[in-house]
Tab-separated table of C-alpha atoms in Angstrom:
chain	number	residue	atom	x	y	z
T	43	MET	CA	17.857	22.081	19.671
T	44	GLN	CA	15.193	22.348	16.972
T	45	SER	CA	16.484	21.995	13.411
T	46	GLU	CA	16.065	24.792	10.894
T	47	ASN	CA	13.021	24.873	8.652
T	48	LEU	CA	13.912	23.874	5.099
T	49	LEU	CA	10.357	24.481	3.911
T	50	HIS	CA	7.481	26.422	5.415
T	51	ILE	CA	4.177	26.916	3.607
T	52	GLN	CA	1.610	29.150	5.326
T	53	ARG	CA	-2.067	29.926	4.759
T	54	ALA	CA	-2.278	27.716	1.657
T	55	SER	CA	-5.756	27.805	0.120
T	56	LYS	CA	-7.254	26.557	-3.139
T	57	THR	CA	-10.867	26.557	-4.301
T	58	TYR	CA	-12.399	24.709	-7.250
T	59	SER	CA	-15.787	25.959	-8.501
T	60	GLY	CA	-16.485	27.547	-5.142
T	61	VAL	CA	-15.595	24.384	-3.205
T	62	PRO	CA	-12.481	24.697	-1.006
T	63	ALA	CA	-9.972	21.891	-1.600
T	64	LEU	CA	-7.483	23.503	0.790
T	65	LEU	CA	-8.149	26.149	3.425
T	66	ASP	CA	-5.461	28.039	5.378
T	67	VAL	CA	-3.103	25.071	5.713
T	68	ASP	CA	0.311	25.490	7.355
T	69	LEU	CA	3.111	22.935	7.039
T	70	GLU	CA	6.788	23.082	7.953
T	71	LEU	CA	9.575	20.644	7.128
T	72	ARG	CA	12.725	20.660	9.245
T	73	ALA	CA	16.203	19.668	8.172
T	74	GLY	CA	16.884	16.017	8.897
T	75	GLU	CA	13.272	14.961	9.465
T	76	VAL	CA	10.790	12.626	7.828
T	77	HIS	CA	7.412	14.323	8.003
T	78	ALA	CA	4.366	12.166	7.258
T	79	LEU	CA	1.326	13.696	5.556
T	80	MET	CA	-1.899	11.772	6.114
T	81	GLY	CA	-5.585	12.177	5.405
T	82	GLU	CA	-8.487	10.501	3.688
T	83	ASN	CA	-9.013	10.775	-0.057
T	84	GLY	CA	-10.179	14.319	-0.741
T	85	ALA	CA	-8.541	15.687	2.403
T	86	GLY	CA	-6.319	18.025	0.359
T	87	LYS	CA	-3.010	16.144	0.246
T	88	SER	CA	-2.766	16.083	-3.557
T	89	THR	CA	-3.699	19.755	-3.848
T	90	LEU	CA	-0.992	20.731	-1.357
T	91	ILE	CA	1.613	18.670	-3.215
T	92	LYS	CA	0.611	20.179	-6.569
T	93	ILE	CA	1.012	23.675	-5.124
T	94	LEU	CA	4.503	22.818	-3.874
T	95	ALA	CA	5.352	21.273	-7.247
T	96	GLY	CA	4.314	24.393	-9.148
T	97	VAL	CA	1.596	22.477	-10.992
T	98	THR	CA	-1.416	24.145	-9.354
T	99	PRO	CA	-1.439	27.879	-8.557
T	100	PRO	CA	-2.872	28.508	-5.073
T	101	ASP	CA	-5.492	31.132	-4.340
T	102	SER	CA	-3.175	32.154	-1.524
T	103	ALA	CA	0.005	30.777	0.004
T	104	GLU	CA	3.273	32.006	1.434
T	105	ILE	CA	6.204	29.654	0.819
T	106	HIS	CA	9.633	29.931	2.422
T	107	VAL	CA	12.601	27.724	1.499
T	108	ARG	CA	15.536	27.932	3.937
T	109	GLY	CA	13.996	31.086	5.388
T	110	GLU	CA	13.723	32.878	2.038
T	111	ARG	CA	10.302	33.669	0.598
T	112	VAL	CA	9.931	32.107	-2.851
T	113	HIS	CA	7.361	31.985	-5.638
T	114	ILE	CA	6.844	28.512	-7.128
T	115	ALA	CA	4.959	29.076	-10.366
T	116	SER	CA	6.208	26.061	-12.332
T	117	PRO	CA	7.788	22.625	-11.878
T	118	GLN	CA	11.103	24.113	-12.964
T	119	ALA	CA	10.856	26.714	-10.199
T	120	ALA	CA	10.195	23.949	-7.671
T	121	PHE	CA	13.251	22.069	-8.963
T	122	ASP	CA	15.424	25.187	-8.804
T	123	HIS	CA	14.435	25.718	-5.160
T	124	GLY	CA	15.515	22.183	-4.260
T	125	LEU	CA	12.204	20.302	-4.256
T	126	ARG	CA	12.159	16.778	-5.688
T	127	PHE	CA	8.983	14.744	-6.246
T	128	ILE	CA	8.635	10.965	-6.305
T	129	HIS	CA	5.170	9.853	-7.321
T	130	GLN	CA	3.233	6.638	-6.806
T	131	GLU	CA	2.814	6.133	-10.549
T	132	LEU	CA	6.006	5.478	-12.455
T	133	HIS	CA	7.279	8.122	-14.857
T	134	ALA	CA	9.523	6.020	-17.044
T	135	VAL	CA	10.137	4.941	-20.637
T	136	PRO	CA	9.841	1.121	-20.656
T	137	GLN	CA	11.926	0.696	-23.824
T	138	LEU	CA	14.930	2.560	-22.414
T	139	SER	CA	17.520	1.190	-20.011
T	140	ALA	CA	17.553	1.920	-16.294
T	141	ALA	CA	20.548	4.222	-16.851
T	142	GLU	CA	18.755	6.204	-19.564
T	143	ASN	CA	15.716	6.609	-17.327
T	144	ILE	CA	17.828	7.728	-14.377
T	145	PHE	CA	19.339	10.550	-16.449
T	146	LEU	CA	16.192	11.338	-18.452
T	147	GLY	CA	15.952	15.120	-18.785
T	148	HIS	CA	19.655	15.525	-17.986
T	149	ASP	CA	22.618	15.683	-20.343
T	150	TYR	CA	24.031	12.276	-21.270
T	151	PRO	CA	27.856	12.095	-21.419
T	152	THR	CA	28.954	12.410	-25.045
T	153	ALA	CA	32.082	12.330	-27.179
T	154	LEU	CA	32.511	15.565	-29.102
T	155	GLY	CA	28.976	16.518	-28.101
T	156	VAL	CA	27.445	13.940	-30.451
T	157	LYS	CA	27.971	10.267	-29.624
T	158	VAL	CA	26.676	9.006	-26.271
T	159	ARG	CA	29.417	7.491	-24.107
T	160	TRP	CA	27.394	4.486	-23.014
T	161	ARG	CA	30.000	2.985	-20.687
T	162	ARG	CA	30.316	6.304	-18.893
T	163	LEU	CA	26.505	6.620	-18.660
T	164	TYR	CA	26.218	3.143	-17.123
T	165	ASP	CA	29.019	3.942	-14.668
T	166	MET	CA	27.280	7.174	-13.652
T	167	ALA	CA	23.984	5.341	-13.165
T	168	ARG	CA	25.702	2.634	-11.139
T	169	GLU	CA	27.301	5.331	-8.979
T	170	THR	CA	23.949	7.078	-8.415
T	171	LEU	CA	22.257	3.816	-7.464
T	172	GLY	CA	25.188	2.882	-5.234
T	173	ARG	CA	24.964	6.133	-3.285
T	174	LEU	CA	21.402	5.103	-2.462
T	175	GLY	CA	22.520	1.652	-1.358
T	176	ILE	CA	20.985	0.019	-4.461
T	177	THR	CA	23.474	-2.471	-5.890
T	178	HIS	CA	21.326	-5.213	-7.426
T	179	ILE	CA	19.993	-3.279	-10.445
T	180	ASP	CA	21.998	-3.541	-13.683
T	181	PRO	CA	21.855	-0.063	-15.297
T	182	ARG	CA	21.863	-1.690	-18.753
T	183	THR	CA	18.578	-3.542	-18.167
T	184	THR	CA	15.541	-2.085	-19.923
T	185	MET	CA	12.829	-0.808	-17.604
T	186	ALA	CA	10.295	-3.244	-19.080
T	187	HIS	CA	12.378	-6.144	-17.736
T	188	LEU	CA	12.574	-4.794	-14.171
T	189	SER	CA	10.076	-5.643	-11.444
T	190	PRO	CA	7.619	-2.890	-10.433
T	191	GLY	CA	9.619	-2.412	-7.251
T	192	ASP	CA	12.927	-2.017	-9.081
T	193	GLN	CA	11.275	0.389	-11.513
T	194	MET	CA	10.238	2.514	-8.537
T	195	LEU	CA	13.810	2.454	-7.190
T	196	VAL	CA	15.049	3.675	-10.590
T	197	ASN	CA	12.391	6.387	-10.454
T	198	ILE	CA	13.703	7.414	-7.040
T	199	ALA	CA	17.299	7.408	-8.282
T	200	HIS	CA	16.213	9.789	-11.061
T	201	ALA	CA	15.187	12.321	-8.407
T	202	PHE	CA	18.660	12.189	-6.844
T	203	VAL	CA	20.718	12.827	-9.994
T	204	GLY	CA	23.237	15.559	-9.313
T	205	ASP	CA	22.635	15.653	-5.573
T	206	ASP	CA	25.830	15.404	-3.548
T	207	PHE	CA	25.463	12.872	-0.734
T	208	THR	CA	28.841	13.687	0.768
T	209	ARG	CA	28.296	17.294	1.789
T	210	ALA	CA	25.798	17.080	4.635
T	211	GLY	CA	23.613	20.164	4.879
T	212	GLU	CA	25.157	22.011	1.939
T	213	ARG	CA	22.786	20.389	-0.555
T	214	ALA	CA	20.000	19.569	1.911
T	215	LEU	CA	17.118	19.158	-0.493
T	216	ILE	CA	13.415	18.557	0.094
T	217	TYR	CA	11.943	15.275	-1.124
T	218	VAL	CA	8.210	14.729	-1.504
T	219	MET	CA	7.278	11.038	-1.744
T	220	ASP	CA	3.674	10.232	-2.646
T	221	GLU	CA	2.733	6.620	-1.728
T	222	PRO	CA	6.164	5.379	-2.908
T	223	THR	CA	5.716	1.825	-1.580
T	224	ALA	CA	2.397	1.147	-3.330
T	225	ALA	CA	4.045	-1.209	-5.847
T	226	LEU	CA	6.938	-2.402	-3.673
T	227	THR	CA	7.439	-5.708	-1.896
T	228	GLY	CA	8.379	-5.767	1.771
T	229	ALA	CA	12.073	-6.162	0.929
T	230	GLU	CA	11.948	-3.311	-1.599
T	231	SER	CA	10.141	-1.094	0.916
T	232	ALA	CA	12.865	-1.827	3.460
T	233	GLN	CA	15.456	-0.715	0.907
T	234	LEU	CA	13.533	2.504	0.320
T	235	PHE	CA	13.417	3.141	4.070
T	236	ASP	CA	17.194	2.724	4.161
T	237	VAL	CA	17.456	5.395	1.445
T	238	ILE	CA	15.173	7.675	3.459
T	239	GLY	CA	17.409	7.140	6.482
T	240	ARG	CA	20.401	8.281	4.428
T	241	LEU	CA	18.523	11.419	3.390
T	242	ARG	CA	17.604	12.192	6.986
T	243	ALA	CA	21.216	11.721	8.093
T	244	ARG	CA	22.528	14.176	5.521
T	245	GLY	CA	20.082	16.888	6.611
T	246	SER	CA	17.443	16.627	3.910
T	247	ALA	CA	13.729	16.817	4.653
T	248	VAL	CA	11.291	14.171	3.422
T	249	LEU	CA	7.551	14.777	3.126
T	250	TYR	CA	6.149	11.241	3.090
T	251	VAL	CA	2.542	10.753	1.977
T	252	SER	CA	1.043	7.390	2.896
T	253	HIS	CA	-2.086	5.609	4.124
T	254	ARG	CA	0.023	2.883	5.730
T	255	MET	CA	0.085	3.386	9.467
T	256	ASP	CA	2.838	0.803	10.019
T	257	GLU	CA	5.165	2.728	7.673
T	258	ILE	CA	4.432	6.040	9.358
T	259	PHE	CA	5.318	4.669	12.777
T	260	GLN	CA	8.449	3.054	11.382
T	261	ILE	CA	10.051	6.039	9.649
T	262	ALA	CA	8.329	9.354	10.487
T	263	ASP	CA	9.472	11.950	13.005
T	264	ARG	CA	6.285	14.032	12.839
T	265	VAL	CA	2.829	13.558	11.359
T	266	THR	CA	0.549	16.193	9.848
T	267	VAL	CA	-3.079	15.243	9.218
T	268	LEU	CA	-5.456	16.998	6.828
T	269	ARG	CA	-9.223	16.608	7.019
T	270	ASP	CA	-11.705	18.165	4.590
T	271	GLY	CA	-9.021	20.495	3.228
T	272	GLN	CA	-8.017	21.848	6.618
T	273	LEU	CA	-5.188	21.195	9.043
T	274	ALA	CA	-6.452	18.711	11.641
T	275	GLY	CA	-3.171	18.716	13.545
T	276	THR	CA	0.575	18.059	13.624
T	277	ARG	CA	1.993	15.627	16.174
T	278	ASP	CA	5.358	14.169	17.124
T	279	ARG	CA	5.258	10.529	16.082
T	280	ALA	CA	6.826	9.427	19.366
T	281	SER	CA	3.955	10.901	21.383
T	282	VAL	CA	0.955	9.927	19.241
T	283	THR	CA	-0.913	6.644	18.809
T	284	PRO	CA	-2.598	5.156	15.726
T	285	ALA	CA	-5.942	5.730	17.433
T	286	GLU	CA	-5.206	9.457	17.814
T	287	ILE	CA	-4.165	9.762	14.162
T	288	ILE	CA	-7.352	8.023	13.032
T	289	LEU	CA	-9.374	10.393	15.219
T	290	LEU	CA	-7.654	13.364	13.547
T	291	MET	CA	-8.282	11.921	10.075
T	292	THR	CA	-11.916	10.940	10.519
T	293	GLY	CA	-13.280	12.639	13.613
T	294	ARG	CA	-14.140	9.138	14.860
T	295	GLU	CA	-12.639	7.024	17.629
T	296	LEU	CA	-10.694	3.920	16.579
T	297	THR	CA	-13.338	1.637	18.087
T	298	GLN	CA	-15.942	3.217	15.807
T	299	LEU	CA	-14.045	2.005	12.729
T	300	PHE	CA	-14.882	-1.629	13.314
T	301	PRO	CA	-18.535	-2.586	12.850
T	302	PRO	CA	-19.932	-5.092	15.348
T	303	ARG	CA	-20.488	-8.733	14.461
T	304	MET	CA	-23.749	-9.226	12.546
T	305	GLY	CA	-24.235	-12.946	13.168
T	306	GLN	CA	-23.115	-15.840	15.324
T	307	ILE	CA	-20.239	-18.253	14.745
T	308	GLY	CA	-21.613	-21.577	13.547
T	309	ALA	CA	-20.879	-24.973	15.063
T	310	GLU	CA	-19.639	-26.616	11.852
T	311	VAL	CA	-15.960	-26.522	10.895
T	312	VAL	CA	-15.569	-25.164	7.351
T	313	LEU	CA	-11.757	-25.135	7.131
T	314	ASP	CA	-9.574	-27.779	8.772
T	315	VAL	CA	-5.814	-27.298	8.292
T	316	GLN	CA	-3.563	-30.092	9.542
T	317	GLY	CA	0.246	-29.984	9.474
T	318	VAL	CA	0.578	-27.840	6.351
T	319	THR	CA	4.202	-27.530	5.282
T	320	THR	CA	5.681	-25.670	2.309
T	321	ALA	CA	9.057	-24.096	1.610
T	322	ALA	CA	8.028	-21.172	3.858
T	323	VAL	CA	5.740	-22.620	6.563
T	324	ASN	CA	6.125	-25.683	8.752
T	325	GLY	CA	3.467	-27.864	10.372
T	326	ILE	CA	0.652	-25.306	10.584
T	327	SER	CA	-2.652	-26.597	12.015
T	328	PHE	CA	-5.883	-24.724	12.819
T	329	THR	CA	-9.619	-24.703	12.101
T	330	VAL	CA	-12.141	-22.039	11.111
T	331	LYS	CA	-15.874	-22.380	11.721
T	332	ALA	CA	-18.736	-20.993	9.666
T	333	GLY	CA	-19.011	-17.236	10.198
T	334	GLU	CA	-15.749	-17.084	12.146
T	335	ILE	CA	-12.987	-14.597	11.305
T	336	VAL	CA	-9.534	-15.908	12.215
T	337	GLY	CA	-6.629	-13.463	12.031
T	338	VAL	CA	-3.056	-14.308	11.082
T	339	THR	CA	-0.114	-12.037	11.839
T	340	GLY	CA	3.633	-12.001	12.373
T	341	LEU	CA	6.790	-10.096	11.591
T	342	ALA	CA	8.341	-9.880	8.114
T	343	GLY	CA	9.290	-13.369	6.957
T	344	SER	CA	6.917	-15.065	9.397
T	345	GLY	CA	5.031	-16.847	6.610
T	346	MET	CA	1.654	-15.050	6.614
T	347	GLY	CA	1.403	-14.679	2.857
T	348	ALA	CA	2.893	-18.131	2.286
T	349	LEU	CA	0.197	-19.697	4.471
T	350	LEU	CA	-2.583	-18.130	2.399
T	351	ARG	CA	-0.896	-19.241	-0.822
T	352	ALA	CA	-0.655	-22.786	0.555
T	353	LEU	CA	-4.363	-22.776	1.425
T	354	ILE	CA	-5.420	-21.565	-2.032
T	355	GLY	CA	-3.016	-23.988	-3.730
T	356	ALA	CA	-0.667	-21.404	-5.237
T	357	ASP	CA	2.286	-22.750	-3.201
T	358	ARG	CA	2.621	-26.507	-3.403
T	359	ARG	CA	2.333	-28.319	-0.081
T	360	ALA	CA	5.129	-30.731	0.822
T	361	ALA	CA	3.063	-32.167	3.669
T	362	GLY	CA	-0.231	-31.743	5.475
T	363	ARG	CA	-3.816	-31.461	4.338
T	364	VAL	CA	-6.417	-28.746	3.832
T	365	MET	CA	-10.047	-29.844	4.259
T	366	LEU	CA	-13.060	-27.793	3.174
T	367	ASP	CA	-16.340	-29.089	4.593
T	368	GLY	CA	-14.552	-32.352	5.341
T	369	VAL	CA	-13.335	-32.875	1.755
T	370	PRO	CA	-9.636	-32.344	0.842
T	371	LEU	CA	-8.567	-29.486	-1.423
T	372	LYS	CA	-6.164	-30.546	-4.164
T	373	ARG	CA	-2.531	-29.569	-3.757
T	374	GLY	CA	-1.200	-26.953	-6.152
T	375	SER	CA	-4.550	-26.152	-7.784
T	376	PRO	CA	-6.044	-22.663	-7.252
T	377	ALA	CA	-8.592	-23.527	-9.969
T	378	HIS	CA	-9.860	-26.452	-7.894
T	379	ALA	CA	-10.066	-24.205	-4.826
T	380	TRP	CA	-12.114	-21.669	-6.827
T	381	ASP	CA	-14.440	-24.439	-8.013
T	382	ARG	CA	-14.905	-25.440	-4.354
T	383	GLN	CA	-15.956	-21.832	-3.545
T	384	VAL	CA	-12.711	-20.652	-1.994
T	385	ALA	CA	-12.132	-16.947	-2.740
T	386	TYR	CA	-8.794	-15.158	-2.370
T	387	VAL	CA	-7.863	-11.480	-2.048
T	388	PRO	CA	-4.044	-11.433	-2.444
T	389	GLU	CA	-1.669	-9.227	-0.494
T	390	GLU	CA	-0.213	-7.529	-3.589
T	391	ARG	CA	-3.342	-6.421	-5.448
T	392	ARG	CA	-1.563	-4.535	-8.232
T	393	SER	CA	0.709	-7.396	-9.284
T	394	GLN	CA	-1.363	-10.434	-8.224
T	395	GLY	CA	-4.990	-9.359	-8.055
T	396	LEU	CA	-5.597	-7.023	-10.987
T	397	VAL	CA	-4.992	-6.570	-14.692
T	398	LEU	CA	-4.252	-2.858	-14.384
T	399	SER	CA	-4.504	-2.090	-18.099
T	400	HIS	CA	-8.004	-3.599	-18.358
T	401	SER	CA	-11.391	-2.198	-17.417
T	402	VAL	CA	-13.319	-2.550	-14.185
T	403	SER	CA	-15.746	-4.882	-15.947
T	404	ASN	CA	-12.995	-7.101	-17.394
T	405	ASN	CA	-11.362	-7.479	-13.994
T	406	ILE	CA	-14.557	-8.243	-12.087
T	407	THR	CA	-15.895	-10.821	-14.559
T	408	LEU	CA	-12.575	-12.512	-15.394
T	409	PRO	CA	-13.316	-15.791	-13.532
T	410	GLN	CA	-16.842	-15.926	-14.980
T	411	LEU	CA	-16.139	-15.700	-18.709
T	412	LYS	CA	-17.497	-19.189	-19.352
T	413	ARG	CA	-20.759	-18.506	-17.516
T	414	LEU	CA	-21.194	-15.133	-19.208
T	415	SER	CA	-20.569	-16.450	-22.720
T	416	ARG	CA	-23.026	-17.712	-25.312
T	417	ALA	CA	-22.284	-21.174	-26.689
T	418	GLY	CA	-18.995	-21.068	-24.790
T	419	ALA	CA	-17.495	-18.509	-27.163
T	420	LEU	CA	-19.112	-15.096	-27.527
T	421	LEU	CA	-19.315	-12.937	-24.438
T	422	ALA	CA	-22.868	-11.887	-23.584
T	423	HIS	CA	-22.210	-8.203	-22.922
T	424	GLY	CA	-25.609	-7.647	-21.343
T	425	ARG	CA	-24.877	-10.289	-18.721
T	426	GLU	CA	-21.396	-8.869	-18.231
T	427	ARG	CA	-22.753	-5.363	-17.610
T	428	ALA	CA	-25.441	-6.627	-15.231
T	429	THR	CA	-22.935	-8.720	-13.270
T	430	THR	CA	-20.463	-5.832	-13.069
T	431	ARG	CA	-23.152	-3.429	-11.888
T	432	GLU	CA	-24.462	-5.820	-9.227
T	433	LEU	CA	-21.033	-6.657	-7.812
T	434	SER	CA	-19.854	-3.018	-7.978
T	435	GLU	CA	-22.843	-1.934	-5.924
T	436	SER	CA	-22.284	-4.719	-3.392
T	437	VAL	CA	-18.768	-3.443	-2.594
T	438	ARG	CA	-19.628	0.289	-2.932
T	439	LEU	CA	-17.207	0.720	-5.820
T	440	LYS	CA	-16.733	4.318	-6.965
T	441	ALA	CA	-15.798	4.458	-10.650
T	442	ARG	CA	-16.799	6.511	-13.676
T	443	GLY	CA	-18.281	3.369	-15.187
T	444	PRO	CA	-17.603	-0.288	-15.997
T	445	ARG	CA	-15.187	0.657	-18.789
T	446	GLN	CA	-12.889	2.757	-16.602
T	447	ILE	CA	-9.335	1.410	-16.629
T	448	VAL	CA	-8.456	-0.058	-13.233
T	449	ARG	CA	-5.035	1.639	-13.154
T	450	ASP	CA	-6.839	4.998	-12.894
T	451	LEU	CA	-8.796	4.069	-9.759
T	452	SER	CA	-7.734	4.969	-6.224
T	453	GLY	CA	-6.097	2.257	-4.135
T	454	GLY	CA	-9.303	1.727	-2.176
T	455	ASN	CA	-11.418	1.284	-5.291
T	456	GLN	CA	-8.837	-1.034	-6.850
T	457	GLN	CA	-9.151	-3.210	-3.758
T	458	LYS	CA	-12.937	-3.148	-4.062
T	459	VAL	CA	-12.592	-4.498	-7.616
T	460	VAL	CA	-10.587	-7.432	-6.218
T	461	PHE	CA	-13.288	-8.033	-3.595
T	462	ALA	CA	-16.044	-7.838	-6.205
T	463	ARG	CA	-14.366	-10.530	-8.285
T	464	ALA	CA	-13.819	-12.726	-5.220
T	465	LEU	CA	-17.518	-12.470	-4.375
T	466	ALA	CA	-18.773	-13.415	-7.846
T	467	ARG	CA	-20.010	-16.607	-6.201
T	468	PRO	CA	-20.843	-16.628	-2.482
T	469	PRO	CA	-17.671	-18.158	-1.006
T	470	LYS	CA	-17.574	-20.845	1.652
T	471	LEU	CA	-14.055	-19.720	2.568
T	472	LEU	CA	-12.564	-16.254	2.041
T	473	LEU	CA	-8.792	-15.736	2.321
T	474	LEU	CA	-7.737	-12.104	2.810
T	475	GLY	CA	-4.138	-10.880	2.529
T	476	GLU	CA	-3.632	-7.342	3.933
T	477	PRO	CA	-7.174	-6.376	2.812
T	478	THR	CA	-6.871	-2.667	3.668
T	479	ARG	CA	-3.190	-2.001	2.967
T	480	GLY	CA	-2.679	1.295	1.150
T	481	VAL	CA	-6.329	2.392	1.202
T	482	ASP	CA	-7.798	5.477	2.848
T	483	ILE	CA	-9.953	5.394	5.963
T	484	GLY	CA	-13.224	5.748	4.056
T	485	ALA	CA	-12.444	2.699	1.922
T	486	LYS	CA	-11.345	0.820	5.043
T	487	LEU	CA	-14.750	1.401	6.611
T	488	ASP	CA	-16.469	0.057	3.490
T	489	ILE	CA	-14.214	-3.018	3.445
T	490	TYR	CA	-14.782	-3.696	7.152
T	491	ARG	CA	-18.563	-3.526	6.663
T	492	LEU	CA	-18.260	-5.868	3.706
T	493	ILE	CA	-16.204	-8.396	5.687
T	494	ARG	CA	-18.819	-8.359	8.461
T	495	GLN	CA	-21.618	-8.915	5.925
T	496	ILE	CA	-19.776	-11.845	4.339
T	497	SER	CA	-19.123	-13.377	7.754
T	498	ALA	CA	-22.803	-13.025	8.703
T	499	GLN	CA	-23.701	-15.181	5.681
T	500	GLY	CA	-21.762	-18.077	7.213
T	501	THR	CA	-18.514	-17.683	5.268
T	502	ALA	CA	-15.356	-18.753	7.101
T	503	ILE	CA	-12.701	-16.030	6.822
T	504	VAL	CA	-8.923	-16.067	7.289
T	505	LEU	CA	-7.608	-12.483	7.558
T	506	ALA	CA	-3.814	-12.087	7.365
T	507	SER	CA	-2.645	-8.588	8.282
T	508	THR	CA	0.126	-6.561	9.888
T	509	ASP	CA	-2.422	-3.886	10.875
T	510	LEU	CA	-2.710	-4.814	14.552
T	511	PRO	CA	-5.738	-2.623	15.446
T	512	GLU	CA	-7.491	-4.124	12.409
T	513	LEU	CA	-6.827	-7.654	13.610
T	514	ILE	CA	-8.046	-6.892	17.117
T	515	GLY	CA	-11.144	-5.055	15.897
T	516	MET	CA	-12.206	-7.459	13.143
T	517	THR	CA	-11.253	-11.011	14.147
T	518	ASP	CA	-12.384	-13.544	16.742
T	519	ARG	CA	-8.943	-14.993	17.462
T	520	ILE	CA	-5.452	-14.435	16.103
T	521	LEU	CA	-2.796	-16.918	14.972
T	522	ILE	CA	0.753	-15.625	15.505
T	523	LEU	CA	3.435	-16.967	13.186
T	524	ARG	CA	7.170	-16.871	13.835
T	525	ALA	CA	9.690	-18.094	11.261
T	526	GLY	CA	7.042	-20.121	9.455
T	527	ARG	CA	5.646	-21.866	12.537
T	528	LEU	CA	2.475	-21.321	14.551
T	529	ALA	CA	3.804	-19.765	17.766
T	530	ASP	CA	0.635	-18.691	19.567
T	531	VAL	CA	-3.155	-18.391	19.305
T	532	VAL	CA	-4.878	-15.618	21.270
T	533	PRO	CA	-8.468	-14.364	21.545
T	534	SER	CA	-8.890	-10.913	19.997
T	535	ALA	CA	-11.126	-9.598	22.784
T	536	GLY	CA	-9.082	-7.673	25.335
T	537	GLU	CA	-5.889	-7.725	23.266
T	538	THR	CA	-3.880	-4.524	22.666
T	539	PRO	CA	-1.630	-3.648	19.702
T	540	GLU	CA	1.370	-3.332	22.023
T	541	ARG	CA	0.850	-6.752	23.593
T	542	LEU	CA	0.138	-8.355	20.225
T	543	LEU	CA	3.350	-6.913	18.790
T	544	SER	CA	5.267	-8.278	21.779
T	545	ARG	CA	3.807	-11.707	21.071
T	546	CYS	CA	5.014	-11.447	17.475
T	547	TYR	CA	8.536	-10.818	18.767
T	548	GLY	CA	8.184	-13.658	21.275
T	549	ASP	CA	8.644	-11.369	24.268
T	550	ALA	CA	7.055	-13.419	27.041
T	551	ALA	CA	7.501	-10.684	29.636
T	552	TYR	CA	5.307	-8.261	27.700
T	553	ALA	CA	2.944	-10.773	26.134
T	554	GLY	CA	1.880	-12.386	29.386
């Protein structure tokens, strides 16, 4: 039996300066479902969310909550009708404790209406976190001392204050989550998914906005896709494929996303890895030739990221050797790897690849300060601007200018900044960790073209990813890791996502 609609928005339209951002969009959220909302940048997702949040007045829209027509003219009205919003960017006060942030905007417990009862506040915060299955965060810790992932979990807890988790259905609220895992690690994302499962079980509805296909197929019940401000379609997740979703988002077949190889694989071995062992990987050996793209994949905890860190020298090797053009790379020295023309795009761009509070120019030219300085001290701003402009154009970066703060860029353009910095000198070896995670389809296309161009110049590339269609479409062969060991090597041609996933699990019956 179909669940009741908690939210139904019909014929939603919004125009800016004569240009439609949203045109006659319908969306319904059912009790007890996770409903994914997908689309490229500019597809209309943000406009739809702002209408639901009471931030942007629509030109037209009919909104029903639990079957009753409502008018959402302000954020307070959205709150009163049971809508809760969890945004990608944190809304927190760094100097305050986790407990204070959880109850920000709510009444703190007081004695005689004056003095805050701190012990009671911490107990209440601990109880709220506990109901979400979050037990490792000390409510007394200031937000500034929490990891980005834990800060996001506190932000999520703030949205649940006052909601009764014990009365299924009676307080079935509607949660809108906009790219909530952007700053989370894999373990923190798994904890969030557990929270979402609890919400589903109690009859709430979750509208989950994400670019990450793997997340959508892990947690969503249905998927709605917007394209150019219009409804491209709504599908049951169980009966749709990633290729069909990409077709809805872009109007292009999945195979059209991956540009063909531009050059040939060379005969010379650029990277020779022999028996590399760290705390997370054991006895890994493989080679990469000039112009070759070798994929690396595996399940969570397989060692993909650890392998890249071992190659760049960020994780110290206990055994084994890494040879570049026949000459060993020093252990534990990313600086030496950079000097040897090894470039690295890390998996977690926001925490490892960018200085978010600095400008585009500062981030791109960071490794080149010595070259761009006069007499080794004063920065030659003309050279800096020219270098930034040249590298920005090479990666098709879209920014207001070189002084724009990186935090304000889209995920795709943030990733392009990381690529631009990595390409400051033509690399002999390029290490890529989840290069298109959390970026829209348009940015993915740009990044895929860029990878092909770099490969055509003779650069050896190691591409670690959990995006299985990406691996099949962009690499020449794929290394499969299990529990830190190299379990299999397969040619990409003729492989399917389903068979590749079976190989990751070690299911011989399916993988054969």
